[in-house]
Amino acid sequence: MQHHRPISLTLTLCRDNGKTGNYLANIFRRKNNLLNNIQCGFRKGRSTIDHTIRLQDIINKYNNNNGYTVTVIIDYQSAFDMMWRTGLLMKLKNLGIIGNIFNFIKTFLQIDLHKLK
């Protein structure tokens, strides 16, 4: 149970609000050009497969040119629990996200997800 993402542990209403918030955040990110083209997470029509194919392409390119490739892959366990919430809220304010949506995100980040298990 410890490896589940918090969104799967929240109430249905909160999950629906999260979907709405994610939809609005995607519009904001696209409108303000906040995502690097390499970013695949949270983007329609993209997935982790994109990065796998990109890595395979780089490996093939260097191997064909007598080079070599070193890859380091890190998977953070319980990354949501380790997130610096205050820093995230500061970044949101710097991006101009204020008002009700900011307060909703702040409230969501204060939920003790361990109590919902």
mmCIF file of C-alpha atoms in Angstrom:
data_model
loop_
_atom_site.group_PDB
_atom_site.id
_atom_site.type_symbol
_atom_site.label_atom_id
_atom_site.label_comp_id
_atom_site.label_asym_id
_atom_site.label_seq_id
_atom_site.Cartn_x
_atom_site.Cartn_y
_atom_site.Cartn_z
ATOM 1 C CA MET A 1 0.000 0.000 0.000
ATOM 2 C CA GLN A 2 2.950 2.341 0.597
ATOM 3 C CA HIS A 3 3.791 2.525 -3.118
ATOM 4 C CA HIS A 4 0.390 3.835 -4.266
ATOM 5 C CA ARG A 5 0.203 7.379 -5.481
ATOM 6 C CA PRO A 6 -1.823 9.679 -3.216
ATOM 7 C CA ILE A 7 -4.355 10.531 -5.911
ATOM 8 C CA SER A 8 -5.627 6.943 -5.731
ATOM 9 C CA LEU A 9 -6.143 7.274 -1.978
ATOM 10 C CA THR A 10 -8.161 10.463 -1.921
ATOM 11 C CA LEU A 11 -11.921 10.807 -1.868
ATOM 12 C CA THR A 12 -13.831 10.793 -5.154
ATOM 13 C CA LEU A 13 -14.707 14.479 -4.858
ATOM 14 C CA CYS A 14 -11.073 15.401 -4.302
ATOM 15 C CA ARG A 15 -10.043 13.187 -7.231
ATOM 16 C CA ASP A 16 -12.549 14.943 -9.501
ATOM 17 C CA ASN A 17 -11.315 18.341 -8.339
ATOM 18 C CA GLY A 18 -7.774 17.138 -8.996
ATOM 19 C CA LYS A 19 -8.707 16.239 -12.572
ATOM 20 C CA THR A 20 -10.242 19.681 -13.058
ATOM 21 C CA GLY A 21 -7.185 21.322 -11.520
ATOM 22 C CA ASN A 22 -4.877 19.283 -13.752
ATOM 23 C CA TYR A 23 -6.917 20.283 -16.824
ATOM 24 C CA LEU A 24 -6.677 23.969 -15.904
ATOM 25 C CA ALA A 25 -2.972 23.640 -15.073
ATOM 26 C CA ASN A 26 -2.343 22.077 -18.498
ATOM 27 C CA ILE A 27 -4.061 25.016 -20.189
ATOM 28 C CA PHE A 28 -1.961 27.438 -18.107
ATOM 29 C CA ARG A 29 1.284 25.571 -18.904
ATOM 30 C CA ARG A 30 0.559 25.490 -22.642
ATOM 31 C CA LYS A 31 -0.543 29.123 -22.753
ATOM 32 C CA ASN A 32 2.591 30.288 -20.917
ATOM 33 C CA ASN A 33 4.978 27.843 -22.634
ATOM 34 C CA LEU A 34 6.185 26.433 -19.297
ATOM 35 C CA LEU A 35 7.068 22.892 -20.395
ATOM 36 C CA ASN A 36 10.266 21.906 -22.138
ATOM 37 C CA ASN A 37 9.634 19.972 -25.355
ATOM 38 C CA ILE A 38 11.416 16.978 -23.812
ATOM 39 C CA GLN A 39 8.874 16.832 -20.945
ATOM 40 C CA CYS A 40 6.497 13.902 -21.494
ATOM 41 C CA GLY A 41 4.693 13.645 -18.146
ATOM 42 C CA PHE A 42 1.260 15.257 -17.948
ATOM 43 C CA ARG A 43 1.156 15.800 -21.711
ATOM 44 C CA LYS A 44 -1.493 14.421 -23.996
ATOM 45 C CA GLY A 45 -0.164 11.924 -26.520
ATOM 46 C CA ARG A 46 3.146 11.411 -24.712
ATOM 47 C CA SER A 47 4.423 8.782 -22.299
ATOM 48 C CA THR A 48 7.518 7.211 -20.778
ATOM 49 C CA ILE A 49 7.893 5.237 -24.020
ATOM 50 C CA ASP A 50 9.019 8.509 -25.667
ATOM 51 C CA HIS A 51 12.019 8.659 -23.328
ATOM 52 C CA THR A 52 12.795 4.973 -23.831
ATOM 53 C CA ILE A 53 12.876 5.445 -27.605
ATOM 54 C CA ARG A 54 14.995 8.601 -27.248
ATOM 55 C CA LEU A 55 17.484 6.738 -25.033
ATOM 56 C CA GLN A 56 17.636 3.807 -27.475
ATOM 57 C CA ASP A 57 18.269 6.236 -30.334
ATOM 58 C CA ILE A 58 21.138 7.913 -28.442
ATOM 59 C CA ILE A 59 22.700 4.537 -27.571
ATOM 60 C CA ASN A 60 22.497 3.365 -31.196
ATOM 61 C CA LYS A 61 23.944 6.659 -32.459
ATOM 62 C CA TYR A 62 27.001 6.494 -30.189
ATOM 63 C CA ASN A 63 27.528 2.746 -30.683
ATOM 64 C CA ASN A 64 27.470 3.185 -34.464
ATOM 65 C CA ASN A 65 30.152 5.896 -34.127
ATOM 66 C CA ASN A 66 32.408 3.791 -31.870
ATOM 67 C CA GLY A 67 31.359 5.753 -28.814
ATOM 68 C CA TYR A 68 29.780 4.659 -25.575
ATOM 69 C CA THR A 69 26.828 5.665 -23.435
ATOM 70 C CA VAL A 70 26.443 5.738 -19.660
ATOM 71 C CA THR A 71 22.945 5.846 -18.244
ATOM 72 C CA VAL A 72 21.867 6.623 -14.687
ATOM 73 C CA ILE A 73 18.220 6.013 -13.859
ATOM 74 C CA ILE A 74 16.802 7.061 -10.498
ATOM 75 C CA ASP A 75 13.376 6.092 -9.191
ATOM 76 C CA TYR A 76 12.454 7.993 -6.037
ATOM 77 C CA GLN A 77 10.290 5.976 -3.684
ATOM 78 C CA SER A 78 7.511 8.002 -2.060
ATOM 79 C CA ALA A 79 8.533 11.127 -3.982
ATOM 80 C CA PHE A 80 5.276 12.917 -3.101
ATOM 81 C CA ASP A 81 6.015 12.465 0.617
ATOM 82 C CA MET A 82 9.499 13.967 0.165
ATOM 83 C CA MET A 83 8.343 16.989 -1.859
ATOM 84 C CA TRP A 84 9.179 20.429 -0.462
ATOM 85 C CA ARG A 85 5.618 21.743 -0.336
ATOM 86 C CA THR A 86 6.551 25.287 0.718
ATOM 87 C CA GLY A 87 8.910 25.545 -2.267
ATOM 88 C CA LEU A 88 6.192 24.326 -4.625
ATOM 89 C CA LEU A 89 3.747 26.915 -3.304
ATOM 90 C CA MET A 90 6.373 29.667 -3.709
ATOM 91 C CA LYS A 91 6.941 28.589 -7.337
ATOM 92 C CA LEU A 92 3.205 28.622 -8.025
ATOM 93 C CA LYS A 93 2.931 32.175 -6.691
ATOM 94 C CA ASN A 94 5.918 33.235 -8.812
ATOM 95 C CA LEU A 95 4.111 31.811 -11.858
ATOM 96 C CA GLY A 96 1.095 33.984 -11.047
ATOM 97 C CA ILE A 97 -1.128 31.207 -9.739
ATOM 98 C CA ILE A 98 -3.105 32.837 -6.942
ATOM 99 C CA GLY A 99 -6.623 32.966 -5.547
ATOM 100 C CA ASN A 100 -8.950 29.973 -5.252
ATOM 101 C CA ILE A 101 -6.834 27.577 -7.308
ATOM 102 C CA PHE A 102 -3.755 28.395 -5.189
ATOM 103 C CA ASN A 103 -5.757 27.879 -1.984
ATOM 104 C CA PHE A 104 -7.111 24.555 -3.293
ATOM 105 C CA ILE A 105 -3.594 23.300 -4.057
ATOM 106 C CA LYS A 106 -2.330 24.519 -0.675
ATOM 107 C CA THR A 107 -5.161 22.710 1.127
ATOM 108 C CA PHE A 108 -4.590 19.534 -0.895
ATOM 109 C CA LEU A 109 -0.885 19.554 -0.017
ATOM 110 C CA GLN A 110 -1.742 19.785 3.689
ATOM 111 C CA ILE A 111 -3.761 16.531 3.650
ATOM 112 C CA ASP A 112 -2.081 13.793 5.665
ATOM 113 C CA LEU A 113 -2.273 11.050 3.051
ATOM 114 C CA HIS A 114 -1.112 8.392 5.523
ATOM 115 C CA LYS A 115 -4.389 8.803 7.459
ATOM 116 C CA LEU A 116 -6.368 7.977 4.288
ATOM 117 C CA LYS A 117 -4.794 4.511 3.938
#
